Amino acid sequence: MIESPKQMPVDAPPRKRSSVTRFMMPFRSSKQNSPRTSIDSTRSSLDLDYTEDKPRRLSKPFVATRVQSVKTNDSTSSNGSNKLRKNSSASPTVSLSDVWERDRVTGEYKDHTNMLHSIAHEFDLQTPGSKLAIVETNTPAKPASELVSILPAHVWTHIVSNLSLPDLASLSLSCKTFRDLVPGNSIQSLNDPINFRARIDFLHRLNASLPNHLLCYVCGTHHARLNPGKETLRPSNIANPVFNCPYSSSSDPAKKFSRHRITFGRALPYPFLQLALRHHHHGSSHGIPAQDLGRRYKDRPEVGTWSHQTRWAVIDDHLYMRVVSSAFATPNLPPAGLRHLLYSREDFVPFFSVCAHWRDGNLMPTCKCALSHLPSPLTGSGVQRVAKELEHKWLKGPQSQIVTMCENCKPLRRCPECPTEYLVEIRLQEDRSEKDPTKLFKHAIIVTRWSDLGDGSAPWAPEWAAINGNTRRDRPFASTVKRKDSDPASPTAAAPLPPASETAPVTSPAPAVIEDYEAGKEPAYDSFAVLGRRAISGTFESFFNPEQIPPARLISLNPNNERLGEKGHNWY
């Protein structure tokens, strides 16, 4: 008779895992339960009422139906449940119904957090624009006459009377119904020379649909680009046409293209400003990237010894420029030597980049003051010369070559009449043309200029006109009257403001207004009122690296409001 195997008791300890399992999972102890068992044990601890007298051992996955909560006044419970109830009297009774709600149909527990997340993801896919498109596709199109009939006739008359001439021309081209609302022929009025600026404003709105054409601000029309996408900025002495204009060879100064001087022999024609901003707004087929305008070059040896590096960026729909110019300097230069180092002998303009107001203020005195801080070379001979060399080499060390600038030439300076800032520095730079290895590093003067060239809407835009000096100096620009007379941020706070009638913008320009632009009589520009305390240099440098900002305080380039031009002798 074969004996049946003995049944293992319920409370017997579980079997140990095999060595293979321990080898596959070396970081789990043998006494640790599986994740499923720990979850089941935690879940079973929440239910304090059981159908059996003794709690079951959770050696298998726990599958149980919902159990009613314990009633304190139950007199028919068994002895085992009374003991369990007595042991757990210190902790409150918890039920799964307090955490999740159970669906009556499917029997599943509802997770409200998961439901909220699913709703959020669902609504992310349906943006307001997509919902509006769905509504528009299901809505039949209505003729323009029905849309116009919604408002009374006097309301439309009031709306049309407050529109400018370019807006009226755009409205009349939209459909026949709106063309009948516009009084007169607004398209024909754009051909009038009196409305030349309104014509430019209207044609500027067509740039998005004309990638191979460029707007000419001299004749007021779009010309075909000669080399679309291959335009290159070249020196001023090289012919570099972007398009063919009948007035390109005209001797009339009013018919020439507007351009801005960068350095000696280099300039930025206004069409390249348009190409950089068109590329930013409409794509690569409409222009060239602003980074392609950057150059690194040196002046001709017979002209000067300066080296230049330019960099461009489009920030907030404006084209920004940075020009870094440097030249090796000799200490203790006489006045004639300073002029020979700083000025060009052809036009007597500084070799480095300057705005149109460089003669007014303290720009050139700041450069001369910085050159005066260059350390003097060692003099003498014999024992005194050796003693000076030992003191210079061993006592002072390399720190003796670092130039410390004074409070007059160290700060960052902003031109109050245009969006331009300057920083003058003295640094040690390597001279690769020097053959003596002990004289490789020399002191050099470095002049950095940051400028905001405007949004490219027209040559008479505030920033472009101010940098080129085409502004009046007797009244501020209409959009720059934002400060109070007591604003300490502006160096011209004490100057009285003109009445509001003088600063009102002109909606329909007259021929006299165009002549004023040609003669340099655009409304004046106040950089401290427009830009405030935010530096142009900080805006430009933070665009590439937020941690690299010029650590210098900002002051006015012309604190005394001197406007003498060539009549003044301070710049010379």
Coordinates of C-alpha atoms in Angstrom, one line a residue:
M1 CA 0.0 0.0 0.0
I2 CA 1.4 3.3 -1.1
E3 CA 1.3 6.0 1.4
S4 CA 0.0 9.4 0.2
P5 CA 2.4 12.2 0.4
K6 CA 2.1 14.4 3.5
Q7 CA 0.4 17.7 3.0
M8 CA 2.4 20.7 3.9
P9 CA 0.9 22.8 6.7
V10 CA -0.6 26.2 5.9
D11 CA 1.8 28.1 8.1
A12 CA 4.9 26.4 6.6
P13 CA 7.6 28.8 5.5
P14 CA 8.0 29.3 1.7
R15 CA 10.6 27.4 -0.2
K16 CA 13.9 29.1 -0.9
R17 CA 14.7 30.2 -4.4
S18 CA 17.1 28.2 -6.5
S19 CA 20.7 29.3 -7.1
V20 CA 19.9 30.1 -10.7
T21 CA 17.3 32.7 -9.6
R22 CA 19.8 34.2 -7.1
F23 CA 22.4 34.4 -9.8
M24 CA 20.0 36.2 -12.2
M25 CA 18.9 38.7 -9.6
P26 CA 22.0 39.2 -7.4
F27 CA 20.7 42.5 -5.9
R28 CA 17.5 41.1 -4.3
S29 CA 17.7 39.4 -1.0
S30 CA 16.3 36.0 -0.5
K31 CA 13.9 37.1 2.2
Q32 CA 12.4 39.9 0.1
N33 CA 8.9 39.3 -1.2
S34 CA 7.9 39.8 -4.8
P35 CA 6.4 43.1 -5.8
R36 CA 3.0 41.5 -6.4
T37 CA 3.0 39.9 -2.9
S38 CA 3.9 43.2 -1.2
I39 CA 1.1 44.9 -3.1
D40 CA -1.3 42.2 -2.2
S41 CA -0.3 42.3 1.5
T42 CA -0.7 46.1 1.6
R43 CA -4.0 45.8 -0.1
S44 CA -5.2 43.1 2.3
S45 CA -4.2 45.1 5.3
L46 CA -6.8 47.7 4.3
D47 CA -9.7 45.2 4.6
L48 CA -10.2 44.4 8.2
D49 CA -13.2 42.0 7.9
Y50 CA -12.8 38.5 6.6
T51 CA -15.3 35.7 5.9
E52 CA -13.0 33.1 7.6
D53 CA -12.2 32.9 11.3
K54 CA -8.4 33.2 10.5
P55 CA -6.8 35.4 7.9
R56 CA -5.5 33.6 4.9
R57 CA -1.9 33.5 4.0
L58 CA -1.1 35.5 0.9
S59 CA 1.1 33.0 -0.8
K60 CA -0.8 33.5 -4.1
P61 CA -2.0 36.6 -5.8
F62 CA -4.8 38.1 -3.8
V63 CA -8.2 37.9 -5.6
A64 CA -11.0 38.9 -3.4
T65 CA -14.4 40.4 -3.7
R66 CA -15.4 43.6 -2.0
V67 CA -16.0 43.1 1.7
Q68 CA -18.2 45.1 4.0
S69 CA -16.6 47.3 6.6
V70 CA -16.5 46.3 10.2
K71 CA -19.5 47.3 12.3
T72 CA -18.7 48.1 15.9
N73 CA -22.1 46.8 17.3
D74 CA -22.0 43.4 15.6
S75 CA -22.7 40.8 18.2
T76 CA -22.7 37.7 16.0
S77 CA -19.1 37.9 14.9
S78 CA -16.7 35.0 15.6
N79 CA -14.0 34.9 18.2
G80 CA -11.2 35.3 15.5
S81 CA -12.7 38.4 14.1
N82 CA -13.2 39.8 17.6
K83 CA -9.5 39.3 18.3
L84 CA -8.6 41.0 15.0
R85 CA -11.0 43.8 15.8
K86 CA -9.5 44.2 19.2
N87 CA -5.9 44.4 17.8
S88 CA -6.8 47.0 15.2
S89 CA -8.9 49.3 17.4
A90 CA -6.1 51.8 17.5
S91 CA -6.2 52.5 13.7
P92 CA -9.3 53.8 11.8
T93 CA -11.2 51.6 9.5
V94 CA -10.2 52.1 5.8
S95 CA -12.1 50.9 2.8
L96 CA -11.1 50.9 -0.9
S97 CA -14.3 52.8 -1.7
D98 CA -12.8 55.8 0.0
V99 CA -9.9 55.8 -2.6
W100 CA -11.5 54.8 -5.8
E101 CA -15.1 54.6 -7.0
R102 CA -16.2 51.4 -8.7
D103 CA -18.1 51.5 -12.0
R104 CA -21.5 49.8 -11.6
V105 CA -21.5 48.5 -15.2
T106 CA -17.9 47.3 -15.7
G107 CA -16.9 46.8 -12.1
E108 CA -13.6 48.7 -12.6
Y109 CA -12.3 51.3 -10.2
K110 CA -12.3 54.9 -11.4
D111 CA -9.0 56.8 -11.2
H112 CA -10.0 60.5 -11.4
T113 CA -6.3 61.7 -11.8
N114 CA -6.0 59.5 -14.9
M115 CA -9.3 60.9 -16.3
L116 CA -8.1 64.5 -15.9
H117 CA -4.8 63.8 -17.6
S118 CA -6.6 62.1 -20.5
I119 CA -8.9 65.1 -20.9
A120 CA -5.9 67.5 -20.9
H121 CA -4.1 65.5 -23.6
E122 CA -7.2 65.4 -25.7
F123 CA -7.7 69.1 -25.6
D124 CA -4.0 69.8 -26.5
L125 CA -4.6 68.3 -29.9
Q126 CA -7.6 70.6 -30.5
T127 CA -6.2 74.1 -30.5
P128 CA -8.6 77.1 -30.9
G129 CA -7.4 77.6 -34.4
S130 CA -8.3 74.0 -35.4
K131 CA -11.7 74.3 -33.7
L132 CA -12.4 77.5 -35.6
A133 CA -11.3 75.8 -38.9
I134 CA -13.8 73.0 -38.2
V135 CA -16.6 75.6 -37.6
E136 CA -15.6 77.5 -40.8
T137 CA -15.6 74.4 -42.9
N138 CA -19.1 73.5 -41.8
T139 CA -20.4 77.0 -42.3
P140 CA -21.4 78.0 -45.8
A141 CA -19.6 81.1 -47.2
K142 CA -21.6 84.3 -47.3
P143 CA -21.3 87.0 -49.9
A144 CA -19.6 90.3 -48.9
S145 CA -22.9 92.2 -49.4
E146 CA -24.5 90.3 -46.5
L147 CA -21.5 91.0 -44.3
V148 CA -21.7 94.7 -45.1
S149 CA -25.4 94.8 -44.5
I150 CA -24.9 93.8 -40.9
L151 CA -23.7 97.3 -40.0
P152 CA -25.5 100.5 -40.9
A153 CA -24.2 102.7 -43.7
H154 CA -23.1 105.5 -41.3
V155 CA -20.9 103.1 -39.3
W156 CA -19.1 102.0 -42.5
T157 CA -18.6 105.6 -43.4
H158 CA -17.1 106.3 -40.0
I159 CA -14.7 103.3 -40.3
V160 CA -13.6 104.3 -43.8
S161 CA -13.0 107.9 -42.8
N162 CA -10.4 106.8 -40.1
L163 CA -8.3 104.6 -42.4
S164 CA -5.1 105.8 -44.0
L165 CA -4.5 105.8 -47.7
P166 CA -2.6 102.4 -47.8
D167 CA -5.4 100.8 -45.7
L168 CA -8.0 102.2 -48.1
A169 CA -6.1 100.8 -51.1
S170 CA -5.8 97.4 -49.4
L171 CA -9.5 97.4 -48.5
S172 CA -10.6 98.3 -52.0
L173 CA -8.5 95.4 -53.5
S174 CA -10.1 92.8 -51.3
C175 CA -13.5 92.6 -53.1
K176 CA -15.9 94.6 -55.2
T177 CA -18.3 95.3 -52.3
F178 CA -15.5 96.9 -50.2
R179 CA -14.3 98.8 -53.3
D180 CA -17.7 100.5 -53.6
L181 CA -17.4 101.5 -49.9
V182 CA -14.1 103.4 -50.5
P183 CA -14.7 106.9 -51.8
G184 CA -12.7 107.9 -54.8
N185 CA -9.9 105.9 -56.4
S186 CA -7.4 105.2 -53.7
I187 CA -5.2 103.1 -56.0
Q188 CA -4.8 106.0 -58.4
S189 CA -4.1 108.3 -55.6
L190 CA -1.0 106.3 -54.7
N191 CA 0.6 107.4 -58.0
D192 CA 0.5 111.0 -56.9
P193 CA 4.0 112.3 -55.8
I194 CA 2.4 113.8 -52.8
N195 CA 1.5 110.4 -51.5
F196 CA 4.9 108.8 -52.2
R197 CA 5.4 107.5 -48.6
A198 CA 1.9 106.1 -48.6
R199 CA 2.8 104.3 -51.9
I200 CA 5.9 102.9 -50.2
D201 CA 3.8 101.7 -47.2
F202 CA 1.4 100.0 -49.5
L203 CA 4.1 98.3 -51.6
H204 CA 5.9 97.2 -48.5
R205 CA 3.0 94.9 -47.7
L206 CA 3.4 93.0 -50.9
N207 CA 6.9 91.7 -50.0
A208 CA 5.6 88.3 -48.9
S209 CA 4.2 87.6 -52.3
L210 CA 7.3 88.8 -54.3
P211 CA 10.3 86.7 -53.3
N212 CA 12.3 87.5 -56.4
H213 CA 11.7 91.2 -56.3
L214 CA 13.0 94.0 -54.0
L215 CA 11.3 97.3 -53.3
C216 CA 13.2 100.3 -54.5
Y217 CA 12.6 103.4 -52.3
V218 CA 14.0 105.7 -55.0
C219 CA 11.5 105.1 -57.8
G220 CA 8.7 103.4 -55.7
T221 CA 8.4 100.1 -57.4
H222 CA 9.6 96.4 -57.1
H223 CA 12.7 95.5 -59.2
A224 CA 13.7 92.0 -60.1
R225 CA 16.7 90.7 -58.1
L226 CA 19.8 90.0 -60.2
N227 CA 21.2 87.2 -58.1
P228 CA 18.5 85.9 -55.8
G229 CA 20.0 84.3 -52.7
K230 CA 23.6 85.0 -53.8
E231 CA 23.9 88.7 -52.8
T232 CA 27.2 89.4 -51.1
L233 CA 28.3 92.5 -49.2
R234 CA 31.4 93.9 -50.8
P235 CA 33.7 97.0 -50.3
S236 CA 32.4 100.4 -51.4
N237 CA 34.8 100.6 -54.3
I238 CA 33.4 97.5 -56.0
A239 CA 30.2 97.8 -58.0
N240 CA 27.7 95.5 -56.4
P241 CA 24.1 96.1 -57.7
V242 CA 21.3 94.1 -56.2
F243 CA 18.8 95.2 -58.9
N244 CA 18.8 97.4 -61.9
C245 CA 17.2 100.8 -61.2
P246 CA 17.0 103.7 -63.8
Y247 CA 18.3 106.1 -61.1
S248 CA 21.3 104.1 -60.1
S249 CA 23.7 106.2 -62.2
S250 CA 22.0 109.5 -61.4
S251 CA 24.1 112.4 -60.1
D252 CA 21.2 113.8 -58.1
P253 CA 21.8 113.1 -54.3
A254 CA 18.1 112.8 -53.7
K255 CA 18.0 109.8 -56.2
K256 CA 20.8 107.8 -54.7
F257 CA 20.4 104.8 -52.6
S258 CA 20.6 105.2 -48.9
R259 CA 23.6 103.6 -47.2
H260 CA 25.4 103.7 -43.9
R261 CA 29.1 103.8 -43.3
I262 CA 30.5 100.9 -41.4
T263 CA 34.2 101.6 -41.4
F264 CA 36.7 103.2 -43.8
G265 CA 35.9 101.8 -47.3
R266 CA 33.0 99.7 -46.1
A267 CA 29.3 100.6 -46.1
L268 CA 25.9 98.9 -45.8
P269 CA 23.5 99.8 -48.7
Y270 CA 19.8 99.8 -47.7
P271 CA 18.9 96.9 -50.0
F272 CA 21.0 94.5 -47.9
L273 CA 19.1 95.6 -44.8
Q274 CA 15.9 94.7 -46.6
L275 CA 17.3 91.3 -47.7
A276 CA 18.3 90.4 -44.1
L277 CA 14.9 91.3 -42.7
R278 CA 13.0 89.7 -45.5
H279 CA 14.8 86.5 -44.9
H280 CA 13.8 86.7 -41.2
H281 CA 10.1 87.5 -41.9
H282 CA 9.3 85.4 -45.0
G283 CA 12.0 82.7 -45.4
S284 CA 15.2 82.0 -47.3
S285 CA 13.7 82.6 -50.8
H286 CA 13.1 86.3 -49.9
G287 CA 16.6 87.3 -48.9
I288 CA 19.9 86.3 -47.2
P289 CA 20.6 85.4 -43.6
A290 CA 21.9 88.2 -41.4
Q291 CA 24.9 86.1 -40.4
D292 CA 26.1 86.3 -44.0
L293 CA 26.8 90.0 -43.7
G294 CA 29.5 89.4 -41.1
R295 CA 33.1 90.1 -42.2
R296 CA 36.6 90.1 -40.8
Y297 CA 39.1 92.4 -42.7
K298 CA 42.0 94.8 -42.4
D299 CA 42.6 98.2 -43.8
R300 CA 45.0 98.6 -46.7
P301 CA 48.6 99.1 -45.5
E302 CA 48.8 102.5 -47.2
V303 CA 45.7 103.6 -45.5
G304 CA 45.9 102.4 -41.9
T305 CA 46.7 99.5 -39.5
W306 CA 43.3 98.8 -38.1
S307 CA 41.6 95.4 -38.1
H308 CA 37.8 95.1 -38.1
Q309 CA 35.2 92.4 -37.4
T310 CA 31.5 92.8 -37.9
R311 CA 28.6 90.7 -36.7
W312 CA 24.8 91.0 -37.4
A313 CA 21.7 89.7 -35.8
V314 CA 17.9 90.2 -36.1
I315 CA 16.4 90.8 -32.7
D316 CA 12.8 91.8 -32.2
D317 CA 12.4 92.4 -36.0
H318 CA 15.3 94.9 -35.9
L319 CA 18.7 94.4 -37.5
Y320 CA 21.5 94.9 -34.9
M321 CA 25.2 95.5 -35.8
R322 CA 28.4 95.1 -33.8
V323 CA 31.7 96.3 -35.1
V324 CA 34.9 95.6 -33.2
S325 CA 37.9 97.7 -34.5
S326 CA 41.5 97.4 -33.0
A327 CA 44.9 98.8 -33.7
F328 CA 48.3 98.5 -32.0
A329 CA 49.2 101.8 -30.2
T330 CA 52.4 103.3 -29.0
P331 CA 52.5 105.1 -25.6
N332 CA 53.2 108.8 -25.2
L333 CA 52.0 109.8 -28.7
P334 CA 52.0 113.6 -29.5
P335 CA 48.7 115.2 -30.8
A336 CA 49.8 114.7 -34.4
G337 CA 50.5 111.0 -33.7
L338 CA 47.1 110.5 -32.2
R339 CA 45.4 112.0 -35.3
H340 CA 47.5 109.8 -37.5
L341 CA 46.4 106.7 -35.5
L342 CA 42.7 107.6 -35.2
Y343 CA 41.7 109.5 -38.4
S344 CA 41.8 108.7 -42.0
R345 CA 43.8 111.1 -44.2
E346 CA 41.3 110.9 -47.0
D347 CA 38.1 112.1 -45.3
F348 CA 39.4 112.8 -41.8
V349 CA 36.8 110.4 -40.3
P350 CA 37.9 107.8 -37.7
F351 CA 39.0 104.4 -39.0
F352 CA 36.6 102.6 -36.6
S353 CA 32.9 102.6 -36.9
V354 CA 31.0 105.7 -35.9
C355 CA 27.6 107.2 -36.2
A356 CA 26.8 110.6 -37.8
H357 CA 27.1 112.4 -34.4
W358 CA 30.6 111.4 -33.5
R359 CA 32.0 115.0 -33.6
D360 CA 29.5 116.0 -30.9
G361 CA 30.3 114.8 -27.4
N362 CA 33.2 112.9 -25.8
L363 CA 33.9 110.0 -28.2
M364 CA 37.3 111.2 -29.5
P365 CA 38.4 112.6 -26.1
T366 CA 37.6 109.2 -24.6
C367 CA 39.8 107.4 -27.1
K368 CA 42.7 109.9 -26.5
C369 CA 42.2 109.5 -22.7
A370 CA 42.4 105.7 -23.0
L371 CA 45.7 106.0 -25.0
S372 CA 47.2 108.2 -22.3
H373 CA 47.0 105.2 -19.9
L374 CA 49.4 103.1 -21.8
P375 CA 52.5 102.2 -19.7
S376 CA 55.7 104.1 -20.7
P377 CA 58.7 102.0 -21.9
L378 CA 61.7 101.7 -19.7
T379 CA 64.3 104.4 -20.0
G380 CA 67.9 104.8 -18.9
S381 CA 71.0 102.7 -19.2
G382 CA 73.5 100.8 -17.1
V383 CA 72.7 99.8 -13.5
Q384 CA 69.5 101.9 -13.4
R385 CA 68.1 100.2 -16.4
V386 CA 68.9 96.8 -15.0
A387 CA 67.3 97.8 -11.7
K388 CA 64.1 98.9 -13.5
E389 CA 64.0 95.7 -15.5
L390 CA 64.3 93.6 -12.4
E391 CA 61.6 95.6 -10.6
H392 CA 59.4 95.4 -13.7
K393 CA 59.8 91.7 -14.1
W394 CA 60.0 90.3 -10.6
L395 CA 58.3 92.8 -8.3
K396 CA 55.4 93.9 -10.4
G397 CA 55.1 90.8 -12.6
P398 CA 52.7 90.3 -15.5
Q399 CA 50.1 92.5 -13.8
S400 CA 52.2 95.6 -14.8
Q401 CA 51.1 95.1 -18.4
I402 CA 47.4 95.4 -17.5
V403 CA 46.1 98.9 -18.2
T404 CA 43.7 100.3 -15.7
M405 CA 41.4 103.0 -17.2
C406 CA 39.9 105.9 -15.4
E407 CA 36.3 106.9 -14.8
N408 CA 36.3 109.1 -17.8
C409 CA 37.2 106.5 -20.5
K410 CA 36.0 103.3 -18.9
P411 CA 32.2 103.6 -19.0
L412 CA 30.0 102.5 -21.9
R413 CA 28.6 105.6 -23.8
R414 CA 25.4 105.9 -25.7
C415 CA 24.7 108.5 -28.3
P416 CA 21.6 110.5 -27.2
E417 CA 20.5 111.2 -30.9
C418 CA 20.7 107.7 -32.3
P419 CA 20.6 104.1 -31.1
T420 CA 24.4 103.6 -30.9
E421 CA 26.7 102.7 -28.1
Y422 CA 30.5 102.7 -27.8
L423 CA 33.0 101.0 -25.6
V424 CA 36.8 101.9 -25.6
E425 CA 39.3 99.4 -24.2
I426 CA 43.0 98.8 -23.9
R427 CA 44.1 95.2 -24.2
L428 CA 47.1 93.0 -24.9
Q429 CA 46.9 91.4 -28.3
E430 CA 49.3 89.1 -30.3
D431 CA 51.2 90.8 -33.1
R432 CA 51.8 87.9 -35.6
S433 CA 53.9 90.2 -37.8
E434 CA 56.5 90.6 -35.0
K435 CA 59.6 88.4 -35.4
D436 CA 61.0 89.1 -31.9
P437 CA 59.4 86.4 -29.6
T438 CA 59.8 88.8 -26.6
K439 CA 57.5 91.4 -28.2
L440 CA 54.7 89.2 -29.5
F441 CA 52.1 90.8 -27.2
K442 CA 51.5 94.5 -27.5
H443 CA 48.9 97.0 -26.3
A444 CA 46.1 97.7 -28.6
I445 CA 43.1 100.1 -28.5
I446 CA 39.8 98.4 -29.2
V447 CA 36.7 100.4 -30.0
T448 CA 33.4 98.4 -30.1
R449 CA 30.2 99.8 -31.5
W450 CA 26.7 98.5 -31.2
S451 CA 23.8 99.9 -33.3
D452 CA 20.2 99.3 -34.0
L453 CA 19.6 99.8 -37.7
G454 CA 15.8 99.6 -37.6
D455 CA 13.0 97.4 -39.0
G456 CA 13.7 98.0 -42.7
S457 CA 10.3 99.5 -43.4
A458 CA 11.7 102.6 -45.1
P459 CA 14.9 104.8 -45.2
W460 CA 13.0 107.4 -43.2
A461 CA 12.3 105.0 -40.3
P462 CA 13.4 106.5 -37.0
E463 CA 16.5 104.3 -36.3
W464 CA 17.9 104.4 -39.8
A465 CA 17.4 108.1 -40.2
A466 CA 18.9 108.9 -36.8
I467 CA 22.1 106.9 -37.4
N468 CA 22.7 108.6 -40.8
G469 CA 22.0 112.0 -39.4
N470 CA 18.8 112.7 -41.3
T471 CA 17.0 114.0 -38.3
R472 CA 16.1 117.5 -37.0
R473 CA 17.6 118.6 -33.7
D474 CA 15.0 121.2 -32.7
R475 CA 12.2 118.8 -31.7
P476 CA 12.0 115.1 -30.6
F477 CA 10.4 112.4 -32.7
A478 CA 6.7 111.9 -32.2
S479 CA 6.9 108.3 -30.9
T480 CA 9.8 109.1 -28.5
V481 CA 7.9 111.5 -26.2
K482 CA 7.4 108.9 -23.5
R483 CA 9.4 110.4 -20.6
K484 CA 8.8 113.1 -18.1
D485 CA 10.9 116.2 -17.7
S486 CA 12.3 114.9 -14.5
D487 CA 13.4 111.5 -15.8
P488 CA 17.0 111.1 -14.6
A489 CA 17.6 108.4 -17.2
S490 CA 17.7 111.0 -20.0
P491 CA 20.6 113.4 -20.2
T492 CA 18.3 115.9 -22.0
A493 CA 15.7 115.9 -19.2
A494 CA 16.0 119.7 -18.7
A495 CA 15.2 120.5 -22.3
P496 CA 11.6 121.7 -22.8
L497 CA 9.3 119.6 -24.9
P498 CA 7.5 121.1 -27.9
P499 CA 3.7 121.4 -27.9
A500 CA 1.6 118.4 -29.0
S501 CA 0.7 120.0 -32.3
E502 CA 4.3 119.9 -33.5
T503 CA 4.8 116.2 -32.6
A504 CA 1.7 114.9 -34.3
P505 CA 2.6 112.4 -37.0
V506 CA 1.8 113.3 -40.6
T507 CA -0.6 110.9 -42.2
S508 CA -0.6 112.2 -45.8
P509 CA 3.0 113.5 -46.6
A510 CA 3.4 116.5 -48.8
P511 CA 6.3 117.3 -51.1
A512 CA 7.8 119.5 -48.5
V513 CA 8.1 116.4 -46.2
I514 CA 10.0 114.5 -48.8
E515 CA 12.3 117.5 -49.3
D516 CA 12.8 117.6 -45.5
Y517 CA 14.0 114.0 -45.5
E518 CA 16.4 114.7 -48.4
A519 CA 17.8 117.7 -46.5
G520 CA 18.1 115.8 -43.2
K521 CA 15.1 117.2 -41.4
E522 CA 13.3 114.1 -40.1
P523 CA 11.9 114.4 -36.6
A524 CA 14.6 114.1 -33.9
Y525 CA 15.3 110.8 -32.1
D526 CA 15.9 110.6 -28.3
S527 CA 17.6 107.3 -27.6
F528 CA 17.3 107.5 -23.8
A529 CA 13.5 108.0 -24.1
V530 CA 13.0 105.2 -26.6
L531 CA 15.5 102.6 -25.2
G532 CA 15.3 103.5 -21.6
R533 CA 17.8 101.8 -19.3
R534 CA 18.2 98.7 -21.4
A535 CA 21.6 98.8 -23.2
I536 CA 21.8 98.0 -26.9
S537 CA 25.1 96.1 -26.2
G538 CA 23.3 94.0 -23.5
T539 CA 20.5 93.1 -26.0
F540 CA 23.0 92.1 -28.7
E541 CA 25.4 90.1 -26.5
S542 CA 22.6 88.3 -24.5
F543 CA 21.1 87.2 -27.9
F544 CA 24.2 84.9 -28.4
N545 CA 25.3 84.4 -24.8
P546 CA 23.3 85.6 -21.8
E547 CA 26.4 85.4 -19.5
Q548 CA 28.6 87.6 -21.7
I549 CA 27.4 91.2 -21.2
P550 CA 29.7 94.3 -21.1
P551 CA 30.3 94.9 -17.4
A552 CA 30.3 98.7 -17.6
R553 CA 28.0 101.4 -16.6
L554 CA 26.1 103.4 -19.3
I555 CA 26.4 107.2 -19.6
S556 CA 25.6 109.7 -22.3
L557 CA 28.1 110.3 -25.1
N558 CA 27.1 114.0 -25.2
P559 CA 26.1 115.0 -21.6
N560 CA 26.3 118.7 -22.3
N561 CA 24.2 118.6 -25.5
E562 CA 26.9 120.2 -27.6
R563 CA 25.9 120.4 -31.3
L564 CA 28.8 122.1 -33.0
G565 CA 29.8 119.6 -35.6
E566 CA 32.9 120.5 -37.5
K567 CA 32.9 123.9 -35.8
G568 CA 33.9 122.4 -32.5
H569 CA 37.5 121.7 -31.7
N570 CA 37.1 119.1 -29.0
W571 CA 36.9 116.2 -31.5
Y572 CA 40.0 117.4 -33.4

